PDB file of C-alpha atoms in Angstrom:
ATOM      1  CA  ASP I 158      71.103   5.509  50.616  1.00 68.00           C
ATOM      2  CA  VAL I 159      69.308   6.414  47.423  1.00 68.00           C
ATOM      3  CA  LYS I 160      69.034  10.108  46.947  1.00 90.00           C
ATOM      4  CA  VAL I 161      66.568  11.866  44.694  1.00 96.00           C
ATOM      5  CA  THR I 162      67.010  15.617  44.730  1.00 96.00           C
ATOM      6  CA  GLN I 163      64.587  18.168  43.365  1.00 96.00           C
ATOM      7  CA  SER I 164      66.082  21.541  42.593  1.00 91.00           C
ATOM      8  CA  SER I 165      63.519  23.668  44.430  1.00 92.00           C
ATOM      9  CA  ARG I 166      61.277  23.179  47.465  1.00 94.00           C
ATOM     10  CA  TYR I 167      59.054  26.153  46.652  1.00 96.00           C
ATOM     11  CA  LEU I 168      58.431  28.064  43.436  1.00 97.00           C
ATOM     12  CA  VAL I 169      56.125  30.937  42.585  1.00 98.00           C
ATOM     13  CA  LYS I 170      55.602  31.643  38.905  1.00 97.00           C
ATOM     14  CA  ARG I 171      53.340  33.861  36.861  1.00 97.00           C
ATOM     15  CA  THR I 172      50.678  32.632  34.464  1.00 98.00           C
ATOM     16  CA  GLY I 173      52.170  32.070  31.008  1.00 97.00           C
ATOM     17  CA  GLU I 174      55.737  31.592  32.204  1.00 97.00           C
ATOM     18  CA  LYS I 175      57.796  28.606  31.103  1.00 97.00           C
ATOM     19  CA  VAL I 176      58.729  26.611  34.182  1.00 97.00           C
ATOM     20  CA  PHE I 177      61.457  24.011  34.616  1.00 97.00           C
ATOM     21  CA  LEU I 178      61.480  21.517  37.487  1.00 98.00           C
ATOM     22  CA  GLU I 179      64.696  19.572  37.815  1.00 97.00           C
ATOM     23  CA  CYS I 180      65.324  16.191  39.400  1.00 97.00           C
ATOM     24  CA  VAL I 181      68.590  14.323  39.920  1.00 97.00           C
ATOM     25  CA  GLN I 182      69.125  10.791  41.244  1.00 96.00           C
ATOM     26  CA  ASP I 183      72.383   9.195  42.309  1.00 95.00           C
ATOM     27  CA  MET I 184      71.568   5.479  42.053  1.00 91.00           C
ATOM     28  CA  ASP I 185      72.048   4.944  38.328  1.00 91.00           C
ATOM     29  CA  HIS I 186      68.348   4.093  38.001  1.00 92.00           C
ATOM     30  CA  GLU I 187      66.962   3.550  34.535  1.00 92.00           C
ATOM     31  CA  ASN I 188      63.432   4.702  35.347  1.00 93.00           C
ATOM     32  CA  MET I 189      62.397   8.174  36.437  1.00 96.00           C
ATOM     33  CA  PHE I 190      58.946   9.590  37.045  1.00 97.00           C
ATOM     34  CA  TRP I 191      57.110  12.847  37.602  1.00 98.00           C
ATOM     35  CA  TYR I 192      53.970  12.826  39.711  1.00 97.00           C
ATOM     36  CA  ARG I 193      51.595  15.539  40.718  1.00 97.00           C
ATOM     37  CA  GLN I 194      49.998  15.454  44.180  1.00 96.00           C
ATOM     38  CA  ASP I 195      46.733  17.222  44.974  1.00 94.00           C
ATOM     39  CA  PRO I 196      44.522  16.910  48.071  1.00 89.00           C
ATOM     40  CA  GLY I 197      42.011  14.106  47.712  1.00 87.00           C
ATOM     41  CA  LEU I 198      43.483  12.960  44.391  1.00 90.00           C
ATOM     42  CA  GLY I 199      46.633  11.205  45.574  1.00 91.00           C
ATOM     43  CA  LEU I 200      49.638  10.913  43.276  1.00 94.00           C
ATOM     44  CA  ARG I 201      48.986  11.079  39.557  1.00 94.00           C
ATOM     45  CA  LEU I 202      51.608  10.184  36.980  1.00 95.00           C
ATOM     46  CA  ILE I 203      52.457  12.944  34.517  1.00 97.00           C
ATOM     47  CA  TYR I 204      55.358  11.495  32.522  1.00 97.00           C
ATOM     48  CA  PHE I 205      58.014   8.865  32.946  1.00 96.00           C
ATOM     49  CA  SER I 206      61.242   7.831  31.279  1.00 96.00           C
ATOM     50  CA  TYR I 207      62.749   4.351  31.115  1.00 92.00           C
ATOM     51  CA  ASP I 208      66.006   5.379  29.482  1.00 91.00           C
ATOM     52  CA  VAL I 209      67.965   8.407  28.328  1.00 93.00           C
ATOM     53  CA  LYS I 210      66.057  10.386  25.699  1.00 90.00           C
ATOM     54  CA  MET I 211      63.042   8.072  26.109  1.00 92.00           C
ATOM     55  CA  LYS I 212      59.770   9.347  27.513  1.00 94.00           C
ATOM     56  CA  GLU I 213      56.238   8.095  27.902  1.00 95.00           C
ATOM     57  CA  LYS I 214      53.023   9.892  28.807  1.00 95.00           C
ATOM     58  CA  GLY I 215      51.421   9.071  32.099  1.00 93.00           C
ATOM     59  CA  ASP I 216      47.837   9.670  33.103  1.00 92.00           C
ATOM     60  CA  ILE I 217      47.802  13.491  33.007  1.00 96.00           C
ATOM     61  CA  PRO I 218      50.426  14.737  30.495  1.00 97.00           C
ATOM     62  CA  GLU I 219      48.464  17.678  29.112  1.00 96.00           C
ATOM     63  CA  GLY I 220      50.274  20.968  29.577  1.00 96.00           C
ATOM     64  CA  TYR I 221      53.582  19.299  30.444  1.00 98.00           C
ATOM     65  CA  SER I 222      56.651  18.011  28.661  1.00 97.00           C
ATOM     66  CA  VAL I 223      59.838  16.329  29.891  1.00 97.00           C
ATOM     67  CA  SER I 224      63.485  16.021  29.015  1.00 97.00           C
ATOM     68  CA  ARG I 225      66.000  13.311  29.840  1.00 97.00           C
ATOM     69  CA  GLU I 226      69.368  14.070  28.288  1.00 95.00           C
ATOM     70  CA  LYS I 227      71.393  12.306  30.979  1.00 96.00           C
ATOM     71  CA  LYS I 228      70.567   9.182  32.936  1.00 95.00           C
ATOM     72  CA  GLU I 229      70.650  10.913  36.315  1.00 96.00           C
ATOM     73  CA  ARG I 230      68.542  13.941  35.402  1.00 97.00           C
ATOM     74  CA  PHE I 231      64.871  14.229  34.512  1.00 98.00           C
ATOM     75  CA  SER I 232      63.249  17.589  33.915  1.00 97.00           C
ATOM     76  CA  LEU I 233      59.578  18.520  33.914  1.00 98.00           C
ATOM     77  CA  ILE I 234      58.609  21.497  31.781  1.00 98.00           C
ATOM     78  CA  LEU I 235      55.466  23.557  31.994  1.00 97.00           C
ATOM     79  CA  GLU I 236      55.382  25.250  28.607  1.00 94.00           C
ATOM     80  CA  SER I 237      52.967  27.976  29.661  1.00 97.00           C
ATOM     81  CA  ALA I 238      52.098  27.805  33.340  1.00 97.00           C
ATOM     82  CA  SER I 239      48.462  28.094  34.337  1.00 97.00           C
ATOM     83  CA  THR I 240      46.831  28.485  37.737  1.00 97.00           C
ATOM     84  CA  ASN I 241      45.429  24.944  37.575  1.00 97.00           C
ATOM     85  CA  GLN I 242      48.991  23.674  37.586  1.00 98.00           C
ATOM     86  CA  THR I 243      49.477  24.936  41.122  1.00 98.00           C
ATOM     87  CA  SER I 244      50.366  21.735  42.939  1.00 97.00           C
ATOM     88  CA  MET I 245      53.014  19.624  44.665  1.00 97.00           C
ATOM     89  CA  TYR I 246      55.296  17.941  42.135  1.00 98.00           C
ATOM     90  CA  LEU I 247      57.166  14.789  43.078  1.00 98.00           C
ATOM     91  CA  CYS I 248      60.008  13.131  41.233  1.00 98.00           C
ATOM     92  CA  ALA I 249      60.843   9.453  41.715  1.00 97.00           C
ATOM     93  CA  SER I 250      63.385   6.974  40.407  1.00 95.00           C
ATOM     94  CA  ARG I 251      63.456   3.191  40.254  1.00 92.00           C
ATOM     95  CA  GLY I 252      65.780   0.507  39.027  1.00 84.00           C
ATOM     96  CA  THR I 253      64.781  -2.487  36.945  1.00 80.00           C
ATOM     97  CA  GLY I 254      64.615  -6.232  37.404  1.00 72.00           C
ATOM     98  CA  LYS I 255      64.728  -7.552  40.947  1.00 74.00           C
ATOM     99  CA  ARG I 256      64.780  -4.178  42.647  1.00 79.00           C
ATOM    100  CA  PRO I 257      61.426  -2.513  41.930  1.00 85.00           C
ATOM    101  CA  GLU I 258      61.566  -0.050  44.841  1.00 90.00           C
ATOM    102  CA  ALA I 259      60.840   3.552  43.867  1.00 92.00           C
ATOM    103  CA  PHE I 260      62.342   6.466  45.791  1.00 95.00           C
ATOM    104  CA  PHE I 261      60.966   9.979  45.899  1.00 97.00           C
ATOM    105  CA  GLY I 262      62.427  13.418  46.130  1.00 97.00           C
ATOM    106  CA  GLN I 263      61.263  15.920  48.715  1.00 96.00           C
ATOM    107  CA  GLY I 264      58.813  17.580  46.365  1.00 96.00           C
ATOM    108  CA  THR I 265      58.456  21.008  44.771  1.00 97.00           C
ATOM    109  CA  ARG I 266      55.457  23.076  45.745  1.00 96.00           C
ATOM    110  CA  LEU I 267      54.634  25.214  42.727  1.00 98.00           C
ATOM    111  CA  THR I 268      52.272  28.155  42.924  1.00 98.00           C
ATOM    112  CA  VAL I 269      51.163  29.820  39.702  1.00 98.00           C
ATOM    113  CA  VAL I 270      49.701  33.299  40.175  1.00 97.00           C
TER     114      VAL I 270
ATOM    115  CA  GLY E  56      44.892   0.262  33.293  1.00 81.00           C
ATOM    116  CA  GLU E  57      45.349  -0.364  36.980  1.00 87.00           C
ATOM    117  CA  ASN E  58      43.001   1.201  39.516  1.00 92.00           C
ATOM    118  CA  VAL E  59      43.774   1.291  43.243  1.00 96.00           C
ATOM    119  CA  GLU E  60      41.164   2.101  45.869  1.00 97.00           C
ATOM    120  CA  GLN E  61      42.267   2.962  49.419  1.00 97.00           C
ATOM    121  CA  HIS E  62      40.208   3.168  52.621  1.00 97.00           C
ATOM    122  CA  PRO E  63      39.692   4.908  54.921  1.00 97.00           C
ATOM    123  CA  SER E  64      40.661   8.409  53.816  1.00 96.00           C
ATOM    124  CA  THR E  65      41.202   9.448  57.435  1.00 97.00           C
ATOM    125  CA  LEU E  66      41.867   7.369  60.525  1.00 98.00           C
ATOM    126  CA  SER E  67      42.147   8.553  64.109  1.00 98.00           C
ATOM    127  CA  VAL E  68      43.451   6.233  66.826  1.00 97.00           C
ATOM    128  CA  GLN E  69      44.739   6.502  70.365  1.00 97.00           C
ATOM    129  CA  GLU E  70      48.392   5.905  71.068  1.00 97.00           C
ATOM    130  CA  GLY E  71      48.990   2.204  71.568  1.00 97.00           C
ATOM    131  CA  ASP E  72      46.045   1.117  69.435  1.00 97.00           C
ATOM    132  CA  SER E  73      46.394  -0.694  66.124  1.00 98.00           C
ATOM    133  CA  ALA E  74      45.656   0.892  62.741  1.00 98.00           C
ATOM    134  CA  VAL E  75      44.628  -0.879  59.560  1.00 98.00           C
ATOM    135  CA  ILE E  76      44.522   0.626  56.071  1.00 98.00           C
ATOM    136  CA  LYS E  77      43.053  -1.352  53.195  1.00 98.00           C
ATOM    137  CA  CYS E  78      43.571  -1.212  49.434  1.00 98.00           C
ATOM    138  CA  THR E  79      42.088  -3.024  46.483  1.00 98.00           C
ATOM    139  CA  TYR E  80      43.499  -3.238  42.971  1.00 97.00           C
ATOM    140  CA  SER E  81      42.005  -4.157  39.638  1.00 95.00           C
ATOM    141  CA  ASP E  82      44.802  -5.538  37.454  1.00 92.00           C
ATOM    142  CA  SER E  83      45.444  -9.237  38.087  1.00 91.00           C
ATOM    143  CA  ALA E  84      48.873  -8.770  36.458  1.00 89.00           C
ATOM    144  CA  SER E  85      50.021  -6.544  39.339  1.00 92.00           C
ATOM    145  CA  ASN E  86      52.751  -8.247  41.331  1.00 91.00           C
ATOM    146  CA  TYR E  87      54.369  -5.602  43.534  1.00 93.00           C
ATOM    147  CA  PHE E  88      52.643  -3.623  46.298  1.00 96.00           C
ATOM    148  CA  PRO E  89      54.566  -0.952  48.209  1.00 96.00           C
ATOM    149  CA  TRP E  90      53.399   1.297  51.027  1.00 98.00           C
ATOM    150  CA  TYR E  91      54.648   4.840  51.480  1.00 97.00           C
ATOM    151  CA  LYS E  92      54.536   7.215  54.442  1.00 98.00           C
ATOM    152  CA  GLN E  93      54.484  10.932  53.778  1.00 97.00           C
ATOM    153  CA  GLU E  94      55.138  13.352  56.602  1.00 95.00           C
ATOM    154  CA  LEU E  95      54.171  16.980  56.333  1.00 91.00           C
ATOM    155  CA  GLY E  96      56.357  18.871  53.883  1.00 88.00           C
ATOM    156  CA  LYS E  97      58.282  15.791  52.762  1.00 92.00           C
ATOM    157  CA  GLY E  98      58.251  13.357  49.879  1.00 94.00           C
ATOM    158  CA  PRO E  99      56.778   9.857  50.297  1.00 96.00           C
ATOM    159  CA  GLN E 100      59.078   7.347  51.938  1.00 96.00           C
ATOM    160  CA  LEU E 101      58.900   3.613  51.294  1.00 95.00           C
ATOM    161  CA  ILE E 102      58.128   1.805  54.556  1.00 97.00           C
ATOM    162  CA  ILE E 103      57.314  -1.733  53.478  1.00 97.00           C
ATOM    163  CA  ASP E 104      56.464  -3.661  50.345  1.00 95.00           C
ATOM    164  CA  ILE E 105      55.219  -7.093  49.341  1.00 94.00           C
ATOM    165  CA  ARG E 106      55.419  -9.133  46.201  1.00 91.00           C
ATOM    166  CA  SER E 107      52.720 -11.356  44.819  1.00 85.00           C
ATOM    167  CA  ASN E 108      54.467 -14.605  45.763  1.00 85.00           C
ATOM    168  CA  VAL E 109      54.191 -13.743  49.470  1.00 84.00           C
ATOM    169  CA  GLY E 110      51.049 -13.508  51.602  1.00 90.00           C
ATOM    170  CA  GLU E 111      52.399 -11.529  54.525  1.00 94.00           C
ATOM    171  CA  LYS E 112      55.463  -9.520  55.479  1.00 94.00           C
ATOM    172  CA  LYS E 113      56.374  -7.958  58.787  1.00 96.00           C
ATOM    173  CA  ASP E 114      58.894  -5.351  59.887  1.00 94.00           C
ATOM    174  CA  GLN E 115      58.784  -4.536  63.596  1.00 95.00           C
ATOM    175  CA  ARG E 116      55.455  -2.751  64.237  1.00 97.00           C
ATOM    176  CA  ILE E 117      54.272  -2.738  60.654  1.00 98.00           C
ATOM    177  CA  ALA E 118      52.994  -5.609  58.534  1.00 97.00           C
ATOM    178  CA  VAL E 119      51.400  -5.986  55.147  1.00 98.00           C
ATOM    179  CA  THR E 120      49.072  -8.761  54.009  1.00 97.00           C
ATOM    180  CA  LEU E 121      48.115  -9.646  50.447  1.00 96.00           C
ATOM    181  CA  ASN E 122      45.128 -11.601  49.177  1.00 95.00           C
ATOM    182  CA  LYS E 123      45.698 -12.146  45.455  1.00 93.00           C
ATOM    183  CA  THR E 124      42.401 -13.914  44.928  1.00 93.00           C
ATOM    184  CA  ALA E 125      40.404 -11.009  46.307  1.00 94.00           C
ATOM    185  CA  LYS E 126      42.882  -8.447  44.928  1.00 95.00           C
ATOM    186  CA  HIS E 127      43.335  -6.606  48.169  1.00 95.00           C
ATOM    187  CA  PHE E 128      46.201  -5.802  50.490  1.00 97.00           C
ATOM    188  CA  SER E 129      46.388  -4.146  53.868  1.00 98.00           C
ATOM    189  CA  LEU E 130      48.819  -2.253  56.086  1.00 98.00           C
ATOM    190  CA  HIS E 131      48.761  -3.029  59.796  1.00 98.00           C
ATOM    191  CA  ILE E 132      50.473  -0.804  62.354  1.00 98.00           C
ATOM    192  CA  THR E 133      50.546  -2.070  65.928  1.00 97.00           C
ATOM    193  CA  GLU E 134      51.271  -0.112  69.109  1.00 97.00           C
ATOM    194  CA  THR E 135      50.850   3.181  67.283  1.00 98.00           C
ATOM    195  CA  GLN E 136      52.863   6.201  68.379  1.00 97.00           C
ATOM    196  CA  PRO E 137      52.325   9.917  67.711  1.00 96.00           C
ATOM    197  CA  GLU E 138      55.215   9.875  65.231  1.00 96.00           C
ATOM    198  CA  ASP E 139      53.214   7.432  63.103  1.00 97.00           C
ATOM    199  CA  SER E 140      50.901  10.347  62.263  1.00 97.00           C
ATOM    200  CA  ALA E 141      51.273  10.948  58.537  1.00 98.00           C
ATOM    201  CA  VAL E 142      49.611  10.260  55.194  1.00 97.00           C
ATOM    202  CA  TYR E 143      49.991   6.685  53.995  1.00 98.00           C
ATOM    203  CA  PHE E 144      49.756   5.629  50.354  1.00 97.00           C
ATOM    204  CA  CYS E 145      49.383   2.167  48.924  1.00 97.00           C
ATOM    205  CA  ALA E 146      50.416   1.390  45.357  1.00 96.00           C
ATOM    206  CA  ALA E 147      50.363  -1.425  42.852  1.00 95.00           C
ATOM    207  CA  MET E 148      52.685  -2.163  39.971  1.00 92.00           C
ATOM    208  CA  SER E 149      51.724  -4.328  37.042  1.00 84.00           C
ATOM    209  CA  SER E 150      54.097  -6.846  35.523  1.00 78.00           C
ATOM    210  CA  SER E 151      52.855  -5.892  32.061  1.00 74.00           C
ATOM    211  CA  GLY E 152      53.672  -2.808  30.036  1.00 72.00           C
ATOM    212  CA  TYR E 153      56.044  -0.240  31.507  1.00 77.00           C
ATOM    213  CA  SER E 154      55.520  -1.328  35.112  1.00 81.00           C
ATOM    214  CA  THR E 155      54.520   2.012  36.547  1.00 89.00           C
ATOM    215  CA  LEU E 156      53.148   2.442  40.064  1.00 91.00           C
ATOM    216  CA  THR E 157      49.488   3.340  40.492  1.00 93.00           C
ATOM    217  CA  PHE E 158      48.717   4.926  43.861  1.00 94.00           C
ATOM    218  CA  GLY E 159      45.703   5.001  46.096  1.00 95.00           C
ATOM    219  CA  LYS E 160      44.413   8.401  47.195  1.00 95.00           C
ATOM    220  CA  GLY E 161      45.997   8.173  50.613  1.00 96.00           C
ATOM    221  CA  THR E 162      44.986   7.783  54.266  1.00 97.00           C
ATOM    222  CA  MET E 163      45.664  10.478  56.820  1.00 97.00           C
ATOM    223  CA  LEU E 164      46.500   8.714  60.088  1.00 98.00           C
ATOM    224  CA  LEU E 165      46.323  10.714  63.296  1.00 98.00           C
ATOM    225  CA  VAL E 166      47.621   9.130  66.481  1.00 97.00           C
ATOM    226  CA  SER E 167      46.567  10.978  69.609  1.00 96.00           C
ATOM    227  CA  PRO E 168      48.683  10.780  72.784  1.00 92.00           C
TER     228      PRO E 168
END
């Protein structure tokens, strides 16, 4: 089975802190994604990466950056956390070509106080 | 870009009844339509998907239909059970650009015993 693992289930951070959310997948997928989930808004794409060291902005990239130094790992960085970044963050990975299925991690619930 | 609308936002049914969730999409280049189930405290899990060259797909109690002309697709759950209670998301993926998934806002399904 595909496994996408997020490093933390719950995080509490202070306003202004630099926050790192880590995601690892074990299926050698080229594509990795970070989504944010908020009630009534569904899943919104923050950033994605289609290859090592490659990144593309999604729909809501402001306030975030990402890093992909290895194929299996994709990190989301909040440069200076703010209270409006309190949310559930979901990582996903997907292969290419004939297997378009995307698989999600269990999510990280981040609270910024 | 792609826009996915999902209805209803909440759905309550009695155990044994059928449940139908509907989605529309805007990008005629979209060719892959997955459905995800998210249980409380967990990440979304892929339950069924359909590609644009198929009109219907079934897997035990769940089925998905696709109408490319009208740009809408639906999830059908028959003989619902309490464990079907969850939030369901539809998504669409375009064949153009970077092929990212765009999600609907979700449907909370509650199945009462």
